[in-house]
Amino acid sequence: MNSPAALRARSETEAARFPPLLARAEQLAGAVLLGDHGRRRSGIGDDFWQYRPAQPGDSRRLIDHRRSAKGDQQFVREREWQIAQSVMLWCDQGASMRFSSDDKLPTKADRARLLTLSMAILLSRAGERVGLTGTRLPPRRGNAQILQLAEYLTQDEDADYSPPEHRAMIPSASAIFISDFMGDITQVQLALTKAADRGVRGVLCQVLDPSEEAFPFRGRTIFESMGGTMRHETLKANDLRDRYLDRLAERKDHLRQLCALTGWHYGVHHTGTSAQTGLLWLYQSMAGGAAR
């Protein structure tokens, strides 16, 4: 049994892992100001939408006297109808995501976590509820939720490939899935199909290391999974290049087709590019109709 001192030391070690992630996500999110977004429909909200002529039955408190004073007709000041959207996030925590081909590049996990948390911050600032797929962290608003997300995103899973979580999908919600999607494709198909059945639309972002796109390996090479469960040695790695690239292209095409069938957006982000390019793509894809 752990002593209180040992437990506290472990807790402090764990807690120290996610403030840097949170700080970077806050900085990245600050570069993309999402702002409140209305639905161009009158109703409850804070932002002005339009003036309209007063009608019988309108309360006198709705009359905008400054606008009405400009003429003989009375006008009502309407506001935009705004309602919080639930956005569910899934960020792959599997071992395959901990790969980086160069010390100067972030791991796929680091980039995926940064993008996930940055999107959560932007969505939360816009008044949306954000949370995790499944039952672990239901969508909520506020800084406390962002802190819980940051803490979760520092946790690794042991399995080489982590399947998308598809439990407890909220009907008509939005979703963001970020992974290398190198694992079992049937699990991705199951998750997107279940999401589509519940009216969930969203964005699927495949994060890849540059070497996974170029396959620069030559001669004797040992390929080993990040979790250590798979290992393959070859004397002529370059002979595998064409077959590998064909398989990668097939995987991308399969993911693209799945997204097209279920109404999601599909995109690829490389860790060799800036995180901001990935965040901008995610934001624009969410705002462009995949999740609305």
mmCIF file of C-alpha atoms in Angstrom:
data_model
loop_
_atom_site.group_PDB
_atom_site.id
_atom_site.type_symbol
_atom_site.label_atom_id
_atom_site.label_comp_id
_atom_site.label_asym_id
_atom_site.label_seq_id
_atom_site.Cartn_x
_atom_site.Cartn_y
_atom_site.Cartn_z
ATOM 1 C CA MET A 1 0.000 0.000 0.000
ATOM 2 C CA ASN A 2 1.391 3.448 -0.927
ATOM 3 C CA SER A 3 2.184 5.864 1.864
ATOM 4 C CA PRO A 4 0.596 9.335 1.764
ATOM 5 C CA ALA A 5 4.003 10.836 0.954
ATOM 6 C CA ALA A 6 4.569 8.438 -1.945
ATOM 7 C CA LEU A 7 1.057 8.993 -3.215
ATOM 8 C CA ARG A 8 1.521 12.755 -3.052
ATOM 9 C CA ALA A 9 4.844 12.529 -4.890
ATOM 10 C CA ARG A 10 3.256 10.452 -7.649
ATOM 11 C CA SER A 11 0.329 12.869 -7.873
ATOM 12 C CA GLU A 12 2.645 15.868 -8.182
ATOM 13 C CA THR A 13 4.636 14.103 -10.898
ATOM 14 C CA GLU A 14 1.476 13.380 -12.859
ATOM 15 C CA ALA A 15 0.081 16.877 -12.325
ATOM 16 C CA ALA A 16 3.317 18.439 -13.569
ATOM 17 C CA ARG A 17 2.885 16.773 -16.961
ATOM 18 C CA PHE A 18 -0.101 18.657 -18.260
ATOM 19 C CA PRO A 19 0.443 22.395 -17.483
ATOM 20 C CA PRO A 20 2.999 22.696 -20.348
ATOM 21 C CA LEU A 21 0.510 21.066 -22.738
ATOM 22 C CA LEU A 22 -2.203 23.412 -21.523
ATOM 23 C CA ALA A 23 0.055 26.457 -21.897
ATOM 24 C CA ARG A 24 0.973 25.530 -25.480
ATOM 25 C CA ALA A 25 -2.649 24.842 -26.345
ATOM 26 C CA GLU A 26 -3.724 28.195 -24.906
ATOM 27 C CA GLN A 27 -1.057 29.951 -26.962
ATOM 28 C CA LEU A 28 -2.018 28.100 -30.148
ATOM 29 C CA ALA A 29 -5.722 28.697 -29.615
ATOM 30 C CA GLY A 30 -5.026 32.384 -29.113
ATOM 31 C CA ALA A 31 -3.853 32.559 -32.728
ATOM 32 C CA VAL A 32 -7.283 31.489 -33.947
ATOM 33 C CA LEU A 33 -10.087 33.569 -32.479
ATOM 34 C CA LEU A 34 -13.264 31.584 -32.896
ATOM 35 C CA GLY A 35 -15.723 33.990 -31.278
ATOM 36 C CA ASP A 36 -19.388 33.414 -30.610
ATOM 37 C CA HIS A 37 -21.284 32.088 -33.600
ATOM 38 C CA GLY A 38 -24.990 32.591 -34.021
ATOM 39 C CA ARG A 39 -27.447 30.655 -36.118
ATOM 40 C CA ARG A 40 -28.950 33.618 -38.015
ATOM 41 C CA ARG A 41 -32.285 33.077 -36.401
ATOM 42 C CA SER A 42 -33.987 35.379 -33.912
ATOM 43 C CA GLY A 43 -34.338 34.266 -30.335
ATOM 44 C CA ILE A 44 -32.353 34.054 -27.109
ATOM 45 C CA GLY A 45 -28.807 35.356 -27.426
ATOM 46 C CA ASP A 46 -26.508 38.261 -26.690
ATOM 47 C CA ASP A 47 -25.652 39.544 -30.164
ATOM 48 C CA PHE A 48 -27.698 41.977 -32.207
ATOM 49 C CA TRP A 49 -29.154 40.515 -35.392
ATOM 50 C CA GLN A 50 -31.640 42.918 -36.942
ATOM 51 C CA TYR A 51 -34.393 45.477 -36.391
ATOM 52 C CA ARG A 52 -37.923 44.623 -37.428
ATOM 53 C CA PRO A 53 -41.168 46.617 -37.294
ATOM 54 C CA ALA A 54 -43.084 46.124 -34.067
ATOM 55 C CA GLN A 55 -46.097 43.831 -34.336
ATOM 56 C CA PRO A 56 -49.251 43.431 -32.251
ATOM 57 C CA GLY A 57 -48.424 41.344 -29.202
ATOM 58 C CA ASP A 58 -44.813 42.532 -28.894
ATOM 59 C CA SER A 59 -43.872 43.519 -25.364
ATOM 60 C CA ARG A 60 -43.115 47.233 -24.930
ATOM 61 C CA ARG A 61 -39.792 46.357 -23.324
ATOM 62 C CA LEU A 62 -38.654 44.914 -26.670
ATOM 63 C CA ILE A 63 -39.088 48.277 -28.433
ATOM 64 C CA ASP A 64 -35.800 49.940 -29.346
ATOM 65 C CA HIS A 65 -36.675 53.577 -28.620
ATOM 66 C CA ARG A 66 -33.496 55.037 -30.117
ATOM 67 C CA ARG A 67 -34.144 53.361 -33.490
ATOM 68 C CA SER A 68 -37.869 54.104 -33.330
ATOM 69 C CA ALA A 69 -37.211 57.805 -32.654
ATOM 70 C CA LYS A 70 -35.811 58.181 -36.180
ATOM 71 C CA GLY A 71 -39.255 57.822 -37.729
ATOM 72 C CA ASP A 72 -42.938 57.285 -37.093
ATOM 73 C CA GLN A 73 -42.724 53.505 -36.813
ATOM 74 C CA GLN A 74 -41.665 51.504 -33.780
ATOM 75 C CA PHE A 75 -38.942 48.862 -34.139
ATOM 76 C CA VAL A 76 -38.008 45.769 -32.156
ATOM 77 C CA ARG A 77 -34.349 44.886 -31.686
ATOM 78 C CA GLU A 78 -33.884 41.178 -32.369
ATOM 79 C CA ARG A 79 -30.947 39.130 -31.180
ATOM 80 C CA GLU A 80 -29.367 36.036 -32.679
ATOM 81 C CA TRP A 81 -30.561 32.656 -31.516
ATOM 82 C CA GLN A 82 -27.621 30.848 -29.951
ATOM 83 C CA ILE A 83 -27.512 27.412 -28.425
ATOM 84 C CA ALA A 84 -24.553 25.458 -27.095
ATOM 85 C CA GLN A 85 -23.429 22.498 -29.152
ATOM 86 C CA SER A 86 -21.941 19.359 -27.642
ATOM 87 C CA VAL A 87 -18.614 18.446 -29.238
ATOM 88 C CA MET A 88 -17.116 15.053 -28.400
ATOM 89 C CA LEU A 89 -13.375 14.514 -28.748
ATOM 90 C CA TRP A 90 -11.369 11.355 -29.314
ATOM 91 C CA CYS A 91 -7.574 11.585 -29.302
ATOM 92 C CA ASP A 92 -5.684 8.348 -29.899
ATOM 93 C CA GLN A 93 -3.574 7.486 -26.821
ATOM 94 C CA GLY A 94 -2.170 4.232 -28.263
ATOM 95 C CA ALA A 95 1.533 3.379 -28.396
ATOM 96 C CA SER A 96 1.780 3.884 -32.172
ATOM 97 C CA MET A 97 1.178 7.585 -31.587
ATOM 98 C CA ARG A 98 4.421 7.905 -29.625
ATOM 99 C CA PHE A 99 6.490 7.615 -32.798
ATOM 100 C CA SER A 100 8.776 10.307 -34.154
ATOM 101 C CA SER A 101 11.378 9.743 -36.864
ATOM 102 C CA ASP A 102 13.546 12.657 -35.726
ATOM 103 C CA ASP A 103 14.356 14.227 -32.373
ATOM 104 C CA LYS A 104 13.539 17.604 -33.906
ATOM 105 C CA LEU A 105 9.977 16.521 -34.672
ATOM 106 C CA PRO A 106 7.161 16.103 -32.159
ATOM 107 C CA THR A 107 5.684 12.674 -31.702
ATOM 108 C CA LYS A 108 2.328 12.046 -33.309
ATOM 109 C CA ALA A 109 0.842 11.870 -29.807
ATOM 110 C CA ASP A 110 2.244 15.263 -28.843
ATOM 111 C CA ARG A 111 0.805 16.906 -31.954
ATOM 112 C CA ALA A 112 -2.560 15.124 -31.666
ATOM 113 C CA ARG A 113 -2.911 16.137 -28.014
ATOM 114 C CA LEU A 114 -1.997 19.729 -28.765
ATOM 115 C CA LEU A 115 -4.545 19.962 -31.579
ATOM 116 C CA THR A 116 -7.251 18.283 -29.513
ATOM 117 C CA LEU A 117 -6.824 20.534 -26.506
ATOM 118 C CA SER A 118 -6.484 23.673 -28.645
ATOM 119 C CA MET A 119 -9.769 22.873 -30.394
ATOM 120 C CA ALA A 120 -11.387 22.255 -27.017
ATOM 121 C CA ILE A 121 -10.250 25.680 -25.823
ATOM 122 C CA LEU A 122 -11.541 27.408 -28.960
ATOM 123 C CA LEU A 123 -14.883 25.618 -28.809
ATOM 124 C CA SER A 124 -15.256 26.311 -25.098
ATOM 125 C CA ARG A 125 -14.569 30.008 -25.634
ATOM 126 C CA ALA A 126 -17.316 29.993 -28.241
ATOM 127 C CA GLY A 127 -19.772 28.688 -25.649
ATOM 128 C CA GLU A 128 -19.780 25.085 -26.805
ATOM 129 C CA ARG A 129 -19.739 22.085 -24.467
ATOM 130 C CA VAL A 130 -16.700 19.858 -24.976
ATOM 131 C CA GLY A 131 -15.903 16.422 -23.636
ATOM 132 C CA LEU A 132 -14.607 12.986 -24.486
ATOM 133 C CA THR A 133 -16.326 10.253 -26.413
ATOM 134 C CA GLY A 134 -17.511 7.473 -24.149
ATOM 135 C CA THR A 135 -18.559 8.018 -20.549
ATOM 136 C CA ARG A 136 -15.366 9.221 -18.917
ATOM 137 C CA LEU A 137 -15.835 12.975 -19.374
ATOM 138 C CA PRO A 138 -19.255 14.082 -20.697
ATOM 139 C CA PRO A 139 -19.381 17.423 -22.562
ATOM 140 C CA ARG A 140 -19.405 20.479 -20.306
ATOM 141 C CA ARG A 141 -18.300 24.092 -20.447
ATOM 142 C CA GLY A 142 -15.694 25.970 -18.480
ATOM 143 C CA ASN A 143 -12.051 26.045 -17.474
ATOM 144 C CA ALA A 144 -12.436 23.123 -15.084
ATOM 145 C CA GLN A 145 -13.435 20.944 -18.021
ATOM 146 C CA ILE A 146 -10.407 22.091 -20.015
ATOM 147 C CA LEU A 147 -8.130 21.201 -17.087
ATOM 148 C CA GLN A 148 -9.656 17.734 -16.891
ATOM 149 C CA LEU A 149 -9.163 17.287 -20.621
ATOM 150 C CA ALA A 150 -5.524 18.354 -20.322
ATOM 151 C CA GLU A 151 -4.978 15.844 -17.552
ATOM 152 C CA TYR A 152 -6.564 13.034 -19.543
ATOM 153 C CA LEU A 153 -4.546 13.823 -22.653
ATOM 154 C CA THR A 154 -1.257 13.154 -20.855
ATOM 155 C CA GLN A 155 -2.200 9.532 -20.203
ATOM 156 C CA ASP A 156 -0.774 6.824 -22.465
ATOM 157 C CA GLU A 157 -2.315 3.479 -23.339
ATOM 158 C CA ASP A 158 -0.259 0.287 -23.578
ATOM 159 C CA ALA A 159 -1.858 -1.177 -26.708
ATOM 160 C CA ASP A 160 -0.125 -0.504 -30.020
ATOM 161 C CA TYR A 161 -3.348 0.752 -31.584
ATOM 162 C CA SER A 162 -6.253 2.328 -29.755
ATOM 163 C CA PRO A 163 -9.688 1.912 -31.409
ATOM 164 C CA PRO A 164 -11.977 4.946 -31.604
ATOM 165 C CA GLU A 165 -14.353 5.230 -28.674
ATOM 166 C CA HIS A 166 -17.948 5.062 -29.891
ATOM 167 C CA ARG A 167 -19.988 4.604 -26.724
ATOM 168 C CA ALA A 168 -22.466 7.190 -25.442
ATOM 169 C CA MET A 169 -22.632 9.188 -28.675
ATOM 170 C CA ILE A 170 -24.913 12.176 -28.048
ATOM 171 C CA PRO A 171 -27.567 12.433 -30.783
ATOM 172 C CA SER A 172 -27.000 15.292 -33.252
ATOM 173 C CA ALA A 173 -23.751 16.315 -31.582
ATOM 174 C CA SER A 174 -20.416 17.028 -33.270
ATOM 175 C CA ALA A 175 -17.189 15.071 -32.968
ATOM 176 C CA ILE A 176 -13.460 15.323 -33.635
ATOM 177 C CA PHE A 177 -11.348 12.158 -34.032
ATOM 178 C CA ILE A 178 -7.550 12.554 -34.160
ATOM 179 C CA SER A 179 -5.274 9.545 -34.708
ATOM 180 C CA ASP A 180 -2.799 7.986 -37.115
ATOM 181 C CA PHE A 181 -5.578 5.492 -37.965
ATOM 182 C CA MET A 182 -3.015 2.759 -38.570
ATOM 183 C CA GLY A 183 -4.922 0.173 -36.550
ATOM 184 C CA ASP A 184 -7.939 -1.975 -37.364
ATOM 185 C CA ILE A 185 -9.975 -0.102 -39.976
ATOM 186 C CA THR A 186 -13.146 -1.992 -39.028
ATOM 187 C CA GLN A 187 -13.118 -0.227 -35.650
ATOM 188 C CA VAL A 188 -13.065 3.148 -37.383
ATOM 189 C CA GLN A 189 -15.902 2.041 -39.643
ATOM 190 C CA LEU A 190 -17.914 0.897 -36.624
ATOM 191 C CA ALA A 191 -17.372 4.195 -34.802
ATOM 192 C CA LEU A 192 -18.326 6.389 -37.779
ATOM 193 C CA THR A 193 -21.344 4.230 -38.611
ATOM 194 C CA LYS A 194 -22.625 4.419 -35.048
ATOM 195 C CA ALA A 195 -22.024 8.161 -35.061
ATOM 196 C CA ALA A 196 -23.919 8.604 -38.327
ATOM 197 C CA ASP A 197 -26.821 6.527 -37.010
ATOM 198 C CA ARG A 198 -27.183 9.034 -34.154
ATOM 199 C CA GLY A 199 -26.873 12.077 -36.383
ATOM 200 C CA VAL A 200 -23.323 12.864 -35.254
ATOM 201 C CA ARG A 201 -21.141 14.591 -37.819
ATOM 202 C CA GLY A 202 -17.563 15.640 -37.440
ATOM 203 C CA VAL A 203 -13.948 15.725 -38.504
ATOM 204 C CA LEU A 204 -11.421 12.912 -38.810
ATOM 205 C CA CYS A 205 -7.799 14.083 -38.762
ATOM 206 C CA GLN A 206 -5.067 11.577 -39.597
ATOM 207 C CA VAL A 207 -1.739 12.589 -38.032
ATOM 208 C CA LEU A 208 1.360 11.129 -39.701
ATOM 209 C CA ASP A 209 5.107 11.481 -39.321
ATOM 210 C CA PRO A 210 6.922 12.574 -42.530
ATOM 211 C CA SER A 211 8.793 9.252 -42.684
ATOM 212 C CA GLU A 212 5.483 7.408 -42.761
ATOM 213 C CA GLU A 213 4.681 9.227 -45.984
ATOM 214 C CA ALA A 214 8.116 8.942 -47.616
ATOM 215 C CA PHE A 215 9.346 5.527 -46.370
ATOM 216 C CA PRO A 216 13.044 6.546 -46.594
ATOM 217 C CA PHE A 217 14.409 3.225 -45.314
ATOM 218 C CA ARG A 218 17.157 1.370 -47.184
ATOM 219 C CA GLY A 219 19.146 -1.820 -46.674
ATOM 220 C CA ARG A 220 19.023 -3.780 -43.423
ATOM 221 C CA THR A 221 16.276 -2.396 -41.247
ATOM 222 C CA ILE A 222 14.419 -3.616 -38.169
ATOM 223 C CA PHE A 223 10.830 -2.443 -37.917
ATOM 224 C CA GLU A 224 9.327 -2.669 -34.439
ATOM 225 C CA SER A 225 6.006 -1.414 -33.139
ATOM 226 C CA MET A 226 6.128 1.247 -30.422
ATOM 227 C CA GLY A 227 4.468 -1.155 -27.997
ATOM 228 C CA GLY A 228 7.035 -3.856 -28.785
ATOM 229 C CA THR A 229 4.441 -6.433 -29.816
ATOM 230 C CA MET A 230 5.475 -6.620 -33.485
ATOM 231 C CA ARG A 231 8.915 -6.881 -35.061
ATOM 232 C CA HIS A 232 10.116 -7.384 -38.620
ATOM 233 C CA GLU A 233 13.676 -7.470 -39.923
ATOM 234 C CA THR A 234 14.612 -7.123 -43.572
ATOM 235 C CA LEU A 235 17.875 -6.852 -45.494
ATOM 236 C CA LYS A 236 16.292 -4.867 -48.306
ATOM 237 C CA ALA A 237 13.913 -2.315 -46.819
ATOM 238 C CA ASN A 238 13.724 -0.458 -50.124
ATOM 239 C CA ASP A 239 12.018 -3.507 -51.656
ATOM 240 C CA LEU A 240 9.088 -2.899 -49.297
ATOM 241 C CA ARG A 241 8.641 0.738 -50.228
ATOM 242 C CA ASP A 242 6.184 0.412 -53.111
ATOM 243 C CA ARG A 243 4.002 -2.099 -51.274
ATOM 244 C CA TYR A 244 3.972 0.057 -48.164
ATOM 245 C CA LEU A 245 3.056 3.220 -50.064
ATOM 246 C CA ASP A 246 0.271 1.352 -51.876
ATOM 247 C CA ARG A 247 -1.123 0.155 -48.549
ATOM 248 C CA LEU A 248 -0.932 3.655 -47.091
ATOM 249 C CA ALA A 249 -2.755 5.094 -50.112
ATOM 250 C CA GLU A 250 -5.426 2.396 -49.746
ATOM 251 C CA ARG A 251 -5.856 3.248 -46.069
ATOM 252 C CA LYS A 252 -6.230 6.952 -46.813
ATOM 253 C CA ASP A 253 -8.740 6.253 -49.572
ATOM 254 C CA HIS A 254 -10.740 3.962 -47.283
ATOM 255 C CA LEU A 255 -10.873 6.627 -44.580
ATOM 256 C CA ARG A 256 -11.845 9.245 -47.149
ATOM 257 C CA GLN A 257 -14.698 7.063 -48.417
ATOM 258 C CA LEU A 258 -15.919 6.319 -44.887
ATOM 259 C CA CYS A 259 -16.058 10.031 -44.143
ATOM 260 C CA ALA A 260 -17.876 10.766 -47.400
ATOM 261 C CA LEU A 261 -20.503 8.105 -46.622
ATOM 262 C CA THR A 262 -21.088 9.315 -43.065
ATOM 263 C CA GLY A 263 -20.946 13.072 -43.697
ATOM 264 C CA TRP A 264 -17.598 13.698 -41.998
ATOM 265 C CA HIS A 265 -14.579 15.689 -43.164
ATOM 266 C CA TYR A 266 -11.274 13.848 -43.659
ATOM 267 C CA GLY A 267 -7.825 15.387 -43.657
ATOM 268 C CA VAL A 268 -4.162 14.520 -43.111
ATOM 269 C CA HIS A 269 -1.809 16.504 -40.896
ATOM 270 C CA HIS A 270 1.958 15.949 -40.834
ATOM 271 C CA THR A 271 4.059 16.507 -37.752
ATOM 272 C CA GLY A 272 6.670 18.159 -39.943
ATOM 273 C CA THR A 273 4.327 21.094 -40.545
ATOM 274 C CA SER A 274 3.238 23.706 -38.006
ATOM 275 C CA ALA A 275 0.569 22.888 -35.474
ATOM 276 C CA GLN A 276 -1.303 26.036 -36.495
ATOM 277 C CA THR A 277 -1.927 24.702 -40.009
ATOM 278 C CA GLY A 278 -3.588 21.661 -38.471
ATOM 279 C CA LEU A 279 -5.645 23.731 -36.062
ATOM 280 C CA LEU A 280 -6.830 26.059 -38.820
ATOM 281 C CA TRP A 281 -7.897 23.096 -40.920
ATOM 282 C CA LEU A 282 -9.810 21.576 -38.005
ATOM 283 C CA TYR A 283 -11.538 24.859 -37.214
ATOM 284 C CA GLN A 284 -12.483 25.546 -40.820
ATOM 285 C CA SER A 285 -13.733 21.996 -41.301
ATOM 286 C CA MET A 286 -15.911 22.180 -38.190
ATOM 287 C CA ALA A 287 -17.251 25.588 -39.208
ATOM 288 C CA GLY A 288 -17.767 24.476 -42.798
ATOM 289 C CA GLY A 289 -20.656 22.161 -42.212
ATOM 290 C CA ALA A 290 -19.339 18.751 -41.276
ATOM 291 C CA ALA A 291 -20.438 19.181 -37.706
ATOM 292 C CA ARG A 292 -23.290 21.610 -38.078
#
